[in-house]
Amino acid sequence: MNVPHTARINIAIDGPAGAGKSTVARMVASSLQYIYVDTGAMYRAVTFKALEAGLSTEDNELVGRLAKELDITLLPGTDAQRVLVNGEDVSSRLRTLDINRSVSYIARLETVRYRMAELQRQMALSKGVVMDGRDIGTHVLPDAELKIFLTATPRERATRRYLELGPDAGISLNQLEQEIKERDRLDEEREIAPLLRAPDARLIDSTGRTVDEVAEEIVQWGIAVARTILAEEK
Ligand code: DC
């Protein structure tokens, strides 16, 4: 969809794991011809490198130093976004169970969060960005013109992950639901930039809804907000 005659805005989409943020954010970005930034993939890329280097996921100083030195590039792909770390495409290695289990610990480190937020703000400087994560509306882009908090029940989110991983992954639906709840707890209870709904974020519960429906709703809100801003600027 081409969206002429509107201002370019930034859209922040936050919410817990498995709520459908990345799929929805990618669709919204494509409809509006905006750039999609998957911030979870950035934390996953740091986790991948930290595990590869044998660092402890609790080592604020060493992992922070590693994060600072990494060159993380996000490239739009046909299906999912591609993630390059120091020029190497690591996209297919970021969604393993090992990384799922460690990433919430890496994402608690102050040094890592500081560096990621800095990179993410740079990416959003020229507007026209749809960024998904946990702290985008509250911390990274508190001035984003449209903020969404996208959620779904833990069972529904576990079911989506189960279908994504496939039965050969060797993990049951119940186990996945427990892991999702544990990840929610870690993300919500961490001291720095926890998973939190910004007071001005619009709440969407995606349980039982299709990604197309949810994406379309956000696109329509985005267009309305952008038109209002343009009218005010005139
Ligand atoms: O969205 P995801 O499952 O790919 O995110 C991976 C992890 O990164 C998740 O446990 C929370 C963390 N994360 C975060 O703390 N802040 C963000 N902005 C994005 C992700």
Coordinates of N, CA and C and ligand atoms in Angstrom, one line a residue:
M1 N 0.8 -1.2 0.0 CA 0.0 0.0 0.0 C 0.9 1.3 0.0
N2 N 0.6 2.2 -0.9 CA 1.4 3.4 -0.9 C 0.6 4.4 0.0
V3 N 1.3 5.1 0.8 CA 0.7 6.0 1.7 C 1.2 7.4 1.5
P4 N 0.6 8.1 0.5 CA 1.1 9.4 0.2 C 0.5 10.5 1.2
H5 N 1.1 11.6 1.2 CA 0.5 12.8 1.9 C 0.3 12.5 3.4
T6 N 1.2 11.7 4.0 CA 1.2 11.7 5.4 C 2.6 11.9 6.0
A7 N 2.7 12.3 7.2 CA 4.0 12.5 7.8 C 4.6 11.1 8.1
R8 N 5.9 11.0 8.2 CA 6.5 9.7 8.6 C 6.6 9.7 10.1
I9 N 6.1 8.6 10.6 CA 6.1 8.4 12.1 C 6.9 7.2 12.5
N10 N 7.2 7.1 13.8 CA 7.8 5.9 14.3 C 6.7 5.1 15.1
I11 N 6.7 3.8 14.9 CA 5.7 2.9 15.5 C 6.5 2.0 16.4
A12 N 6.1 2.0 17.7 CA 6.8 1.1 18.7 C 5.8 -0.1 19.0
I13 N 6.2 -1.3 18.9 CA 5.4 -2.4 19.2 C 6.0 -3.3 20.3
D14 N 5.5 -3.2 21.5 CA 6.1 -4.0 22.6 C 5.1 -5.1 23.0
G15 N 5.6 -6.1 23.7 CA 4.8 -7.1 24.2 C 5.6 -8.4 24.6
P16 N 5.0 -9.4 25.2 CA 5.8 -10.6 25.6 C 6.1 -11.5 24.4
A17 N 7.0 -12.4 24.7 CA 7.4 -13.4 23.7 C 6.2 -14.1 23.1
G18 N 6.2 -14.3 21.7 CA 5.2 -15.1 21.1 C 3.9 -14.4 20.9
A19 N 3.8 -13.1 21.1 CA 2.5 -12.4 20.9 C 2.3 -12.1 19.5
G20 N 3.3 -12.3 18.6 CA 3.1 -12.1 17.2 C 3.7 -10.8 16.8
K21 N 4.5 -10.2 17.6 CA 5.1 -8.9 17.3 C 5.8 -8.8 16.0
S22 N 6.8 -9.8 15.8 CA 7.6 -9.6 14.6 C 6.8 -9.8 13.3
T23 N 5.9 -10.8 13.3 CA 5.2 -11.0 12.1 C 4.3 -9.7 11.8
V24 N 3.6 -9.3 12.8 CA 2.8 -8.1 12.7 C 3.6 -6.8 12.3
A25 N 4.7 -6.7 13.0 CA 5.5 -5.5 12.8 C 6.1 -5.5 11.3
R26 N 6.4 -6.7 10.9 CA 7.0 -6.8 9.5 C 5.9 -6.4 8.5
M27 N 4.6 -6.9 8.7 CA 3.5 -6.6 7.8 C 3.2 -5.1 7.8
V28 N 3.2 -4.5 9.0 CA 2.9 -3.1 9.1 C 3.9 -2.3 8.3
A29 N 5.2 -2.6 8.6 CA 6.3 -1.9 7.9 C 6.2 -2.1 6.4
S30 N 5.8 -3.3 5.9 CA 5.7 -3.4 4.5 C 4.5 -2.6 3.9
S31 N 3.4 -2.6 4.6 CA 2.2 -1.8 4.1 C 2.5 -0.4 4.0
L32 N 3.3 0.1 5.0 CA 3.5 1.6 5.1 C 4.8 2.0 4.4
Q33 N 5.5 1.0 3.8 CA 6.8 1.2 3.2 C 7.8 1.8 4.3
Y34 N 7.8 1.2 5.4 CA 8.6 1.7 6.5 C 9.7 0.6 6.7
I35 N 10.7 0.9 7.6 CA 11.7 0.0 7.9 C 11.4 -0.8 9.2
Y36 N 11.5 -2.1 9.1 CA 11.2 -2.9 10.3 C 12.5 -3.2 11.1
V37 N 12.5 -2.9 12.4 CA 13.6 -3.2 13.2 C 13.2 -4.2 14.3
D38 N 13.7 -5.4 14.3 CA 13.4 -6.5 15.3 C 14.5 -6.4 16.4
T39 N 14.2 -5.7 17.5 CA 15.2 -5.5 18.5 C 15.5 -6.8 19.3
G40 N 14.6 -7.8 19.3 CA 14.8 -9.1 19.9 C 16.0 -9.8 19.2
A41 N 16.0 -9.6 17.9 CA 17.1 -10.3 17.1 C 18.4 -9.7 17.5
M42 N 18.5 -8.4 17.9 CA 19.7 -7.8 18.3 C 20.2 -8.4 19.6
Y43 N 19.3 -8.6 20.6 CA 19.7 -9.3 21.8 C 20.1 -10.7 21.6
R44 N 19.4 -11.3 20.6 CA 19.8 -12.7 20.3 C 21.1 -12.8 19.7
A45 N 21.5 -11.8 18.8 CA 22.8 -11.8 18.2 C 23.9 -11.7 19.2
V46 N 23.7 -10.8 20.2 CA 24.7 -10.6 21.3 C 24.8 -12.0 22.1
T47 N 23.6 -12.6 22.3 CA 23.6 -13.9 23.1 C 24.4 -14.9 22.3
F48 N 24.2 -15.0 21.0 CA 24.9 -16.0 20.1 C 26.4 -15.8 20.3
K49 N 26.8 -14.6 20.2 CA 28.3 -14.3 20.2 C 28.8 -14.5 21.6
A50 N 28.0 -14.2 22.6 CA 28.5 -14.4 24.0 C 28.7 -15.9 24.3
L51 N 27.7 -16.7 23.8 CA 27.8 -18.1 24.1 C 29.0 -18.7 23.3
E52 N 29.1 -18.2 22.1 CA 30.2 -18.7 21.2 C 31.6 -18.4 21.8
A53 N 31.6 -17.3 22.5 CA 32.9 -16.9 23.1 C 33.1 -17.5 24.5
G54 N 32.0 -18.3 25.0 CA 32.1 -18.9 26.3 C 32.0 -18.0 27.4
L55 N 31.3 -16.8 27.2 CA 31.2 -15.9 28.3 C 30.0 -16.3 29.2
S56 N 30.0 -15.9 30.5 CA 28.9 -16.1 31.4 C 27.8 -15.1 31.0
T57 N 26.6 -15.6 31.0 CA 25.4 -14.7 30.7 C 25.2 -13.7 31.8
E58 N 25.9 -13.7 32.9 CA 25.8 -12.8 34.0 C 26.9 -11.7 34.0
D59 N 27.9 -11.9 33.0 CA 29.0 -11.0 33.1 C 28.8 -9.7 32.4
N60 N 28.3 -8.7 33.2 CA 28.0 -7.4 32.7 C 29.1 -6.8 31.9
E61 N 30.3 -6.9 32.5 CA 31.4 -6.1 31.9 C 31.9 -6.8 30.6
L62 N 32.2 -8.1 30.6 CA 32.7 -8.7 29.4 C 31.7 -8.8 28.3
V63 N 30.4 -9.1 28.6 CA 29.4 -9.2 27.6 C 29.1 -7.8 27.0
G64 N 29.2 -6.8 27.9 CA 29.0 -5.4 27.5 C 30.1 -5.0 26.5
R65 N 31.3 -5.4 26.8 CA 32.4 -5.0 25.9 C 32.2 -5.7 24.6
L66 N 31.8 -6.9 24.6 CA 31.6 -7.7 23.4 C 30.5 -7.0 22.6
A67 N 29.4 -6.6 23.2 CA 28.3 -6.0 22.5 C 28.7 -4.7 21.9
K68 N 29.6 -3.9 22.6 CA 30.0 -2.6 22.0 C 30.9 -2.8 20.8
E69 N 31.6 -3.9 20.7 CA 32.5 -4.1 19.6 C 31.8 -4.8 18.4
L70 N 30.6 -5.4 18.6 CA 29.9 -6.0 17.5 C 29.3 -5.1 16.5
D71 N 29.5 -5.4 15.3 CA 28.8 -4.6 14.2 C 27.5 -5.4 13.9
I72 N 26.4 -4.9 14.3 CA 25.1 -5.6 14.1 C 24.4 -4.8 13.0
T73 N 24.1 -5.5 11.9 CA 23.4 -4.9 10.8 C 22.1 -5.7 10.5
L74 N 21.0 -5.0 10.4 CA 19.7 -5.7 10.1 C 19.3 -5.4 8.7
L75 N 19.1 -6.4 7.9 CA 18.7 -6.3 6.5 C 17.3 -6.8 6.3
P76 N 16.5 -6.1 5.6 CA 15.1 -6.7 5.3 C 15.3 -7.9 4.4
G77 N 14.6 -9.0 4.8 CA 14.7 -10.2 3.9 C 13.3 -10.5 3.3
T78 N 13.2 -11.5 2.5 CA 11.9 -11.7 1.9 C 10.9 -12.3 2.9
D79 N 11.5 -13.2 3.8 CA 10.6 -13.8 4.8 C 10.8 -13.2 6.1
A80 N 12.0 -13.4 6.7 CA 12.3 -12.7 8.0 C 13.4 -11.7 7.7
Q81 N 13.7 -10.9 8.7 CA 14.8 -10.0 8.6 C 16.1 -10.8 8.7
R82 N 17.2 -10.3 8.0 CA 18.5 -11.0 8.1 C 19.3 -10.2 9.1
V83 N 20.1 -10.9 9.9 CA 20.9 -10.3 10.9 C 22.4 -10.6 10.6
L84 N 23.2 -9.6 10.3 CA 24.6 -9.8 10.1 C 25.4 -9.3 11.3
V85 N 26.3 -10.2 11.8 CA 27.1 -9.8 12.9 C 28.6 -9.8 12.4
N86 N 29.2 -8.6 12.4 CA 30.5 -8.5 11.8 C 30.6 -9.1 10.4
G87 N 29.5 -8.8 9.7 CA 29.5 -9.2 8.3 C 29.0 -10.6 8.0
E88 N 28.8 -11.4 9.1 CA 28.4 -12.8 9.0 C 26.9 -13.0 9.2
D89 N 26.2 -13.7 8.3 CA 24.8 -13.8 8.4 C 24.5 -14.9 9.4
V90 N 24.0 -14.5 10.6 CA 23.7 -15.5 11.7 C 22.2 -15.7 11.8
S91 N 21.4 -15.2 10.9 CA 19.9 -15.2 11.1 C 19.4 -16.6 11.4
S92 N 19.8 -17.6 10.8 CA 19.2 -18.9 11.0 C 19.7 -19.5 12.3
R93 N 20.6 -18.9 13.0 CA 21.1 -19.5 14.3 C 20.6 -18.8 15.5
L94 N 19.6 -17.9 15.3 CA 19.3 -17.1 16.5 C 18.0 -17.6 17.2
R95 N 17.3 -18.6 16.7 CA 16.1 -19.0 17.3 C 16.2 -20.4 17.9
T96 N 17.3 -20.8 18.3 CA 17.5 -22.1 18.9 C 17.0 -22.1 20.4
L97 N 16.8 -23.3 20.9 CA 16.4 -23.4 22.3 C 17.5 -22.8 23.2
D98 N 18.7 -23.1 22.9 CA 19.8 -22.6 23.7 C 19.8 -21.1 23.8
I99 N 19.6 -20.4 22.7 CA 19.5 -18.9 22.7 C 18.2 -18.5 23.4
N100 N 17.1 -19.2 23.2 CA 15.8 -18.8 23.9 C 16.1 -18.8 25.4
R101 N 16.8 -19.8 25.9 CA 17.0 -20.0 27.3 C 18.0 -18.9 27.9
S102 N 18.9 -18.5 27.1 CA 19.9 -17.5 27.6 C 19.7 -16.1 27.4
V103 N 18.8 -15.8 26.4 CA 18.7 -14.4 25.9 C 18.1 -13.5 27.0
S104 N 17.2 -14.0 27.8 CA 16.6 -13.1 28.9 C 17.7 -12.7 29.9
Y105 N 18.7 -13.5 30.1 CA 19.8 -13.2 31.0 C 20.7 -12.1 30.4
I106 N 21.0 -12.3 29.2 CA 21.8 -11.3 28.5 C 21.1 -10.0 28.4
A107 N 19.8 -10.1 28.2 CA 19.0 -8.8 28.1 C 18.8 -8.1 29.4
R108 N 19.3 -8.7 30.5 CA 19.2 -8.0 31.8 C 20.4 -7.2 32.1
L109 N 21.5 -7.4 31.3 CA 22.7 -6.7 31.6 C 22.7 -5.2 31.1
E110 N 23.0 -4.4 32.1 CA 22.9 -3.0 31.9 C 23.7 -2.5 30.7
T111 N 25.0 -3.0 30.6 CA 25.9 -2.6 29.5 C 25.3 -2.9 28.1
V112 N 24.7 -4.1 28.1 CA 24.1 -4.6 26.8 C 22.9 -3.7 26.4
R113 N 22.0 -3.5 27.4 CA 20.8 -2.7 27.1 C 21.2 -1.3 26.7
Y114 N 22.2 -0.7 27.3 CA 22.6 0.7 27.0 C 23.1 0.7 25.5
R115 N 23.9 -0.2 25.2 CA 24.4 -0.3 23.8 C 23.3 -0.5 22.8
M116 N 22.4 -1.5 23.1 CA 21.3 -1.8 22.1 C 20.4 -0.6 21.9
A117 N 20.1 0.1 23.0 CA 19.2 1.2 23.0 C 19.8 2.4 22.1
E118 N 21.1 2.5 22.3 CA 21.8 3.5 21.5 C 21.7 3.2 20.0
L119 N 22.0 2.0 19.6 CA 21.9 1.6 18.2 C 20.5 1.7 17.7
Q120 N 19.5 1.4 18.5 CA 18.1 1.4 18.1 C 17.6 2.8 17.9
R121 N 18.1 3.8 18.7 CA 17.7 5.2 18.6 C 18.3 5.7 17.3
Q122 N 19.5 5.3 17.0 CA 20.2 5.8 15.7 C 19.3 5.3 14.5
M123 N 18.9 4.0 14.6 CA 18.1 3.5 13.5 C 16.8 4.2 13.3
A124 N 16.3 4.9 14.3 CA 14.9 5.5 14.2 C 15.0 7.0 13.9
L125 N 16.2 7.5 13.8 CA 16.4 8.9 13.7 C 15.6 9.6 12.5
S126 N 15.7 8.9 11.4 CA 15.0 9.5 10.2 C 13.5 9.1 10.1
K127 N 13.0 8.6 11.1 CA 11.5 8.2 11.2 C 11.2 7.1 10.2
G128 N 9.9 6.7 10.1 CA 9.5 5.7 9.2 C 10.0 4.3 9.6
V129 N 10.0 4.1 11.0 CA 10.5 2.8 11.5 C 9.4 2.1 12.3
V130 N 9.3 0.8 12.1 CA 8.4 0.0 13.0 C 9.4 -0.8 13.8
M131 N 9.4 -0.6 15.1 CA 10.4 -1.3 15.9 C 9.6 -2.1 17.0
D132 N 10.0 -3.4 17.0 CA 9.3 -4.2 18.1 C 10.3 -4.7 19.1
G133 N 9.8 -4.9 20.3 CA 10.7 -5.3 21.4 C 9.9 -5.4 22.7
R134 N 10.6 -5.0 23.8 CA 10.0 -5.0 25.1 C 9.9 -3.6 25.8
D135 N 10.8 -2.8 25.4 CA 11.0 -1.5 26.1 C 11.0 -0.3 25.1
I136 N 10.5 -0.5 23.9 CA 10.6 0.5 22.8 C 9.8 1.7 23.2
G137 N 8.5 1.5 23.5 CA 7.6 2.6 23.8 C 7.9 3.3 25.2
T138 N 8.5 2.5 26.1 CA 8.8 3.1 27.4 C 10.1 3.7 27.5
H139 N 11.1 3.2 26.8 CA 12.5 3.5 27.1 C 13.3 4.0 25.8
V140 N 13.2 3.1 24.8 CA 14.1 3.4 23.6 C 13.5 4.6 22.8
L141 N 12.2 4.5 22.5 CA 11.6 5.6 21.7 C 10.3 6.1 22.5
P142 N 10.5 6.8 23.6 CA 9.4 7.2 24.4 C 8.5 8.3 23.6
D143 N 9.1 8.9 22.5 CA 8.4 9.8 21.8 C 7.8 9.2 20.5
A144 N 7.8 7.9 20.4 CA 7.2 7.3 19.2 C 5.8 7.8 19.0
E145 N 5.4 8.1 17.8 CA 4.0 8.7 17.6 C 2.9 7.7 17.8
L146 N 3.2 6.4 17.6 CA 2.2 5.4 17.8 C 2.9 4.3 18.6
K147 N 2.2 3.9 19.7 CA 2.7 2.8 20.6 C 1.7 1.7 20.7
I148 N 2.1 0.5 20.5 CA 1.2 -0.6 20.7 C 1.8 -1.6 21.7
F149 N 0.9 -2.1 22.5 CA 1.3 -3.2 23.4 C 0.5 -4.4 23.0
L150 N 1.2 -5.4 22.4 CA 0.6 -6.6 21.8 C 0.8 -7.8 22.7
T151 N -0.3 -8.4 23.1 CA -0.2 -9.6 23.9 C -1.1 -10.7 23.5
A152 N -1.0 -11.8 24.2 CA -1.9 -13.0 24.0 C -1.7 -13.9 25.2
T153 N -2.6 -14.8 25.4 CA -2.4 -15.7 26.6 C -1.2 -16.5 26.5
P154 N -0.6 -16.9 27.6 CA 0.7 -17.8 27.6 C 0.4 -19.1 26.8
R155 N -0.8 -19.7 26.9 CA -1.1 -20.9 26.2 C -1.0 -20.7 24.7
E156 N -1.7 -19.6 24.2 CA -1.7 -19.3 22.8 C -0.3 -19.0 22.3
R157 N 0.5 -18.3 23.1 CA 1.9 -18.0 22.7 C 2.7 -19.2 22.6
A158 N 2.5 -20.1 23.5 CA 3.3 -21.4 23.5 C 2.9 -22.2 22.3
T159 N 1.6 -22.3 22.0 CA 1.1 -23.0 20.9 C 1.8 -22.5 19.6
R160 N 1.9 -21.2 19.4 CA 2.5 -20.6 18.2 C 4.0 -21.0 18.2
R161 N 4.7 -21.0 19.3 CA 6.1 -21.4 19.3 C 6.2 -22.9 19.0
Y162 N 5.3 -23.7 19.5 CA 5.3 -25.1 19.3 C 5.2 -25.4 17.8
L163 N 4.3 -24.7 17.1 CA 4.1 -24.9 15.7 C 5.3 -24.4 14.9
E164 N 5.9 -23.4 15.4 CA 7.1 -22.8 14.7 C 8.3 -23.8 14.8
L165 N 8.5 -24.4 16.0 CA 9.6 -25.3 16.2 C 9.4 -26.6 15.6
G166 N 8.1 -27.1 15.6 CA 7.8 -28.4 15.0 C 8.0 -29.5 16.1
P167 N 7.3 -30.6 15.9 CA 7.3 -31.7 16.9 C 8.7 -32.3 17.1
D168 N 9.6 -32.2 16.1 CA 10.9 -32.8 16.2 C 11.9 -32.0 17.2
A169 N 11.4 -30.9 17.6 CA 12.3 -30.1 18.5 C 12.5 -30.8 19.9
G170 N 11.6 -31.7 20.2 CA 11.8 -32.5 21.4 C 11.3 -31.7 22.6
I171 N 10.4 -30.8 22.5 CA 9.9 -30.1 23.6 C 8.4 -30.0 23.6
S172 N 7.7 -30.3 24.7 CA 6.2 -30.4 24.7 C 5.6 -29.0 24.8
L173 N 4.3 -29.0 24.5 CA 3.6 -27.7 24.6 C 3.6 -27.2 26.0
N174 N 3.4 -28.1 27.0 CA 3.4 -27.7 28.4 C 4.7 -27.1 28.8
Q175 N 5.8 -27.8 28.3 CA 7.2 -27.3 28.7 C 7.4 -25.9 28.1
L176 N 6.9 -25.7 26.8 CA 7.1 -24.4 26.2 C 6.3 -23.3 26.9
E177 N 5.1 -23.7 27.4 CA 4.3 -22.7 28.1 C 5.0 -22.3 29.4
Q178 N 5.6 -23.3 30.1 CA 6.3 -23.0 31.3 C 7.5 -22.1 31.0
E179 N 8.2 -22.4 29.9 CA 9.4 -21.5 29.5 C 9.0 -20.1 29.2
I180 N 7.8 -20.0 28.5 CA 7.3 -18.7 28.1 C 7.0 -17.9 29.4
K181 N 6.3 -18.5 30.4 CA 6.0 -17.9 31.6 C 7.2 -17.4 32.4
E182 N 8.2 -18.3 32.3 CA 9.5 -17.9 33.0 C 10.1 -16.7 32.3
R183 N 10.1 -16.7 31.0 CA 10.7 -15.6 30.2 C 9.9 -14.3 30.5
D184 N 8.6 -14.4 30.6 CA 7.8 -13.2 30.9 C 8.2 -12.7 32.3
R185 N 8.4 -13.6 33.2 CA 8.7 -13.2 34.6 C 10.1 -12.5 34.6
L186 N 11.1 -13.1 33.9 CA 12.4 -12.4 33.8 C 12.3 -11.1 33.1
D187 N 11.6 -11.0 32.1 CA 11.5 -9.7 31.3 C 10.7 -8.7 32.1
E188 N 9.7 -9.1 32.9 CA 8.9 -8.1 33.6 C 9.6 -7.7 34.9
E189 N 10.4 -8.6 35.5 CA 10.9 -8.3 36.8 C 12.3 -7.7 36.8
R190 N 12.9 -7.6 35.6 CA 14.3 -7.1 35.6 C 14.3 -5.6 35.9
E191 N 15.4 -5.2 36.5 CA 15.5 -3.8 37.0 C 15.5 -2.7 35.9
I192 N 16.3 -3.0 34.9 CA 16.5 -2.0 33.8 C 15.5 -2.3 32.7
A193 N 14.8 -1.3 32.3 CA 13.9 -1.3 31.2 C 13.1 -2.6 31.1
P194 N 12.2 -2.9 32.1 CA 11.5 -4.1 32.1 C 10.3 -4.1 31.0
L195 N 9.8 -5.3 30.7 CA 8.6 -5.3 29.8 C 7.5 -4.7 30.5
L196 N 6.9 -3.6 30.0 CA 5.9 -2.8 30.6 C 5.1 -2.1 29.5
R197 N 3.8 -2.0 29.8 CA 3.0 -1.3 28.8 C 3.1 0.2 29.1
A198 N 3.5 1.0 28.1 CA 3.6 2.4 28.3 C 2.2 2.9 28.5
P199 N 2.0 4.0 29.4 CA 0.6 4.4 29.7 C -0.1 4.9 28.4
D200 N 0.6 5.4 27.4 CA 0.0 5.8 26.2 C 0.0 4.8 25.1
A201 N 0.3 3.5 25.4 CA 0.3 2.5 24.4 C -1.1 1.9 24.2
R202 N -1.5 1.6 23.0 CA -2.8 1.0 22.7 C -2.6 -0.5 22.9
L203 N -3.5 -1.1 23.7 CA -3.4 -2.5 24.0 C -4.2 -3.4 22.9
I204 N -3.5 -4.4 22.4 CA -4.1 -5.3 21.5 C -3.9 -6.7 22.0
D205 N -5.0 -7.5 22.2 CA -4.8 -8.9 22.6 C -5.1 -9.7 21.3
S206 N -4.0 -10.4 20.9 CA -4.1 -11.1 19.6 C -4.6 -12.5 19.8
T207 N -5.0 -12.9 21.0 CA -5.5 -14.3 21.2 C -6.7 -14.5 20.2
G208 N -6.7 -15.5 19.4 CA -7.8 -15.8 18.5 C -7.9 -14.9 17.3
R209 N -7.0 -14.0 17.1 CA -7.1 -13.1 16.0 C -6.0 -13.4 15.0
T210 N -6.2 -13.1 13.7 CA -5.1 -13.4 12.7 C -4.2 -12.2 12.7
V211 N -2.9 -12.6 12.2 CA -1.9 -11.5 12.1 C -2.4 -10.4 11.1
D212 N -3.1 -10.8 10.1 CA -3.5 -9.8 9.1 C -4.5 -8.8 9.7
E213 N -5.4 -9.3 10.5 CA -6.4 -8.4 11.2 C -5.6 -7.4 12.1
V214 N -4.7 -8.0 12.9 CA -4.0 -7.1 13.8 C -3.1 -6.1 13.1
A215 N -2.4 -6.6 12.1 CA -1.6 -5.7 11.3 C -2.4 -4.5 10.7
E216 N -3.5 -4.9 10.1 CA -4.4 -3.9 9.4 C -4.9 -2.9 10.4
E217 N -5.2 -3.3 11.6 CA -5.7 -2.4 12.6 C -4.6 -1.3 12.9
I218 N -3.3 -1.9 13.1 CA -2.2 -0.9 13.4 C -1.9 0.0 12.2
V219 N -2.0 -0.5 11.0 CA -1.8 0.3 9.8 C -2.8 1.5 9.8
Q220 N -4.0 1.1 10.1 CA -5.1 2.2 10.0 C -4.8 3.2 11.1
W221 N -4.4 2.8 12.3 CA -4.1 3.7 13.4 C -2.9 4.6 12.9
G222 N -1.9 3.9 12.3 CA -0.7 4.6 11.9 C -1.0 5.7 10.9
I223 N -1.9 5.4 9.9 CA -2.2 6.4 8.9 C -3.0 7.5 9.6
A224 N -3.9 7.2 10.5 CA -4.7 8.3 11.2 C -3.7 9.2 12.0
V225 N -2.8 8.6 12.7 CA -1.9 9.4 13.5 C -1.0 10.3 12.6
A226 N -0.5 9.7 11.5 CA 0.4 10.4 10.6 C -0.4 11.6 9.9
R227 N -1.7 11.3 9.6 CA -2.5 12.4 9.0 C -2.7 13.6 9.9
T228 N -3.0 13.2 11.2 CA -3.2 14.2 12.2 C -2.0 15.1 12.4
I229 N -0.8 14.4 12.4 CA 0.4 15.2 12.6 C 0.6 16.1 11.4
L230 N 0.4 15.6 10.2 CA 0.6 16.4 9.0 C -0.4 17.7 9.0
A231 N -1.7 17.4 9.4 CA -2.6 18.5 9.5 C -2.2 19.5 10.5
E232 N -1.6 19.1 11.6 CA -1.2 20.0 12.7 C 0.0 20.9 12.2
E233 N 0.8 20.2 11.3 CA 2.0 20.9 10.9 C 1.7 22.0 9.9
K234 N 0.5 21.9 9.2 CA 0.2 22.9 8.2 C -0.2 24.2 8.7
Ligands
DC1 O1 11.3 -10.9 20.9 P1 12.3 -12.0 21.1 O2 11.7 -13.3 21.7 O3 13.1 -12.3 19.9 O4 13.3 -11.4 22.2 C1 14.3 -12.1 22.7 C2 14.7 -11.7 24.1 O5 15.2 -10.4 24.1 C3 13.5 -11.7 25.1 O6 13.7 -12.6 26.2 C4 13.5 -10.3 25.7 C5 14.7 -9.6 25.1 N1 14.4 -8.3 24.6 C6 14.5 -7.2 25.4 O7 14.8 -7.4 26.6 N2 14.2 -5.9 24.9 C7 13.9 -5.8 23.7 N3 13.7 -4.5 23.2 C8 13.7 -6.9 22.8 C9 14.0 -8.1 23.3

